[in-house]
């Protein structure tokens, strides 16, 4: 069964037609990648799936349920988490506190007036575990703003994973990283999404082709093509429209 | 310094402060003790205000509506339910302030920044207008005098309306509320408030309904202000419209800014400073608000961290780039 279905999604921003009928499905443990040129509407698509924007038309179905009109926080509670293209973390808080925010939300400890999350062994252990997974265990007490760029990107990923989501939406997780950092990020993403569904937006073809089970190409507001990495590599339309320039 | 040593030092400091508070009635004459008690009450008022301003970054111009609502509903409870126990009246006052906080808070749920500030001002004016017009209940311009009943302790009834007994009564109840406000900053809810101020959008993507968080905080801060208000009523054995006036809102703003929004004890320092300086100045001149205003301007311009920030800087303690201090308090 598909965990995520996007049906005929349209989005226009006061006249500017960004998405004009996007359809796709993501399987329960599938790694699905969305590629496309700058301004193709990839981030907009994530904003619609995660609830930041409402689609102008069409639906988003999560685990068989139409969530098109649910607010962001309700979608997060259903088990969907996203990362951001531009790092969007709690800058003045420690790496650990960044992670703890999601870890305690996962168990519903959001508004309790008496319980103190820092005194909850279980939550602290889980947070440490996630820090370790993204390679920041040694930086647990460092304020996010003092981390190096690559580490901030890792923390961005950690905050996303802190919800222990069933579906992870990653918006250009390796943007701005060095070769080496990118390689590390790829193997980390592979590790942490083994048991979850994942949608990855990427520009780096190396990342896409080494991670994705299936790839779709967003072009002028529609999915130009969708298939396995081999199929996409071989697709003439994709070559003409997109890959051509990069591989030339 | 080692963390454990620091914790030890904190504990010793806390114990000394508590001991000092307990022996106050022996150190101060009755006039001075009353002034000191007033400062404790205003400390809670300012601490509750700083939950909005310092922790959530919400500038409210309407905090007196809660302070005044607490004072009036306490007086009304005493006058309309003869025989009501003292704590019953206090609890009724806090409960009704909670309800008002909820009503106003729901209407303000979606607004922040300037619209929030202006709407709180408008609600404060509205509550003030109710106070004037609803003469039969509030006494209008005449206010309400109250006879504070004795506190039933089970084995004995204790008159707590003035003197050392009132001081200790205030210290226990108001002190507990201040202690709770401090504890609150470490709770899940308190931490969520900090995180939301830091990055509200990300919090929403992490499953937090941030409007609800703001509402809970608003109601809580209002309820604590209402508690302060009912003690203010006992202090004066009287409630007048001054308790719910814009001046009372300005007062808490001045206290909090002068004391410093960045640290928990800032507003407490501000409340003491304000109470004593006002007392001193108003003996000298009727123009004391002018001097207070000038002082406020000077503080905002040259000492943005307030008294608490100044103290921290002088003792070479906390780094300056954490204007909240609260972040540093997190483990
Ligand atoms: N909130 C918005 N209001 C108006 N226009 C928007 C908004 N968000 C995005 N757009 C427009 O929609 C188009 C697609 O933007 P989007 O950010 O989704 O592209 P993208 O595929 O993520 O690009 P990139 O690869 O550069 O990240 C752009 O033309 C952008 O200007
Ligand atoms: Mg984008």
JSON list of C-alpha atoms in Angstrom, two decimals, chain B residues 79 95 138 158 211-212 264 303 315:
[
{"chain": "B", "resi": 79, "resn": "UNK", "atom": "CA", "xyz": [-18.84, 41.14, 49.89]},
{"chain": "B", "resi": 95, "resn": "UNK", "atom": "CA", "xyz": [-10.60, 31.02, 38.86]},
{"chain": "B", "resi": 138, "resn": "UNK", "atom": "CA", "xyz": [-17.75, 47.13, 41.47]},
{"chain": "B", "resi": 158, "resn": "UNK", "atom": "CA", "xyz": [-5.45, 33.58, 62.18]},
{"chain": "B", "resi": 211, "resn": "UNK", "atom": "CA", "xyz": [-1.67, 28.88, 19.09]},
{"chain": "B", "resi": 212, "resn": "UNK", "atom": "CA", "xyz": [-2.71, 26.59, 21.91]},
{"chain": "B", "resi": 264, "resn": "UNK", "atom": "CA", "xyz": [13.91, 35.18, 36.02]},
{"chain": "B", "resi": 303, "resn": "UNK", "atom": "CA", "xyz": [20.89, 49.43, 30.23]},
{"chain": "B", "resi": 315, "resn": "UNK", "atom": "CA", "xyz": [29.80, 40.12, 38.44]}
]
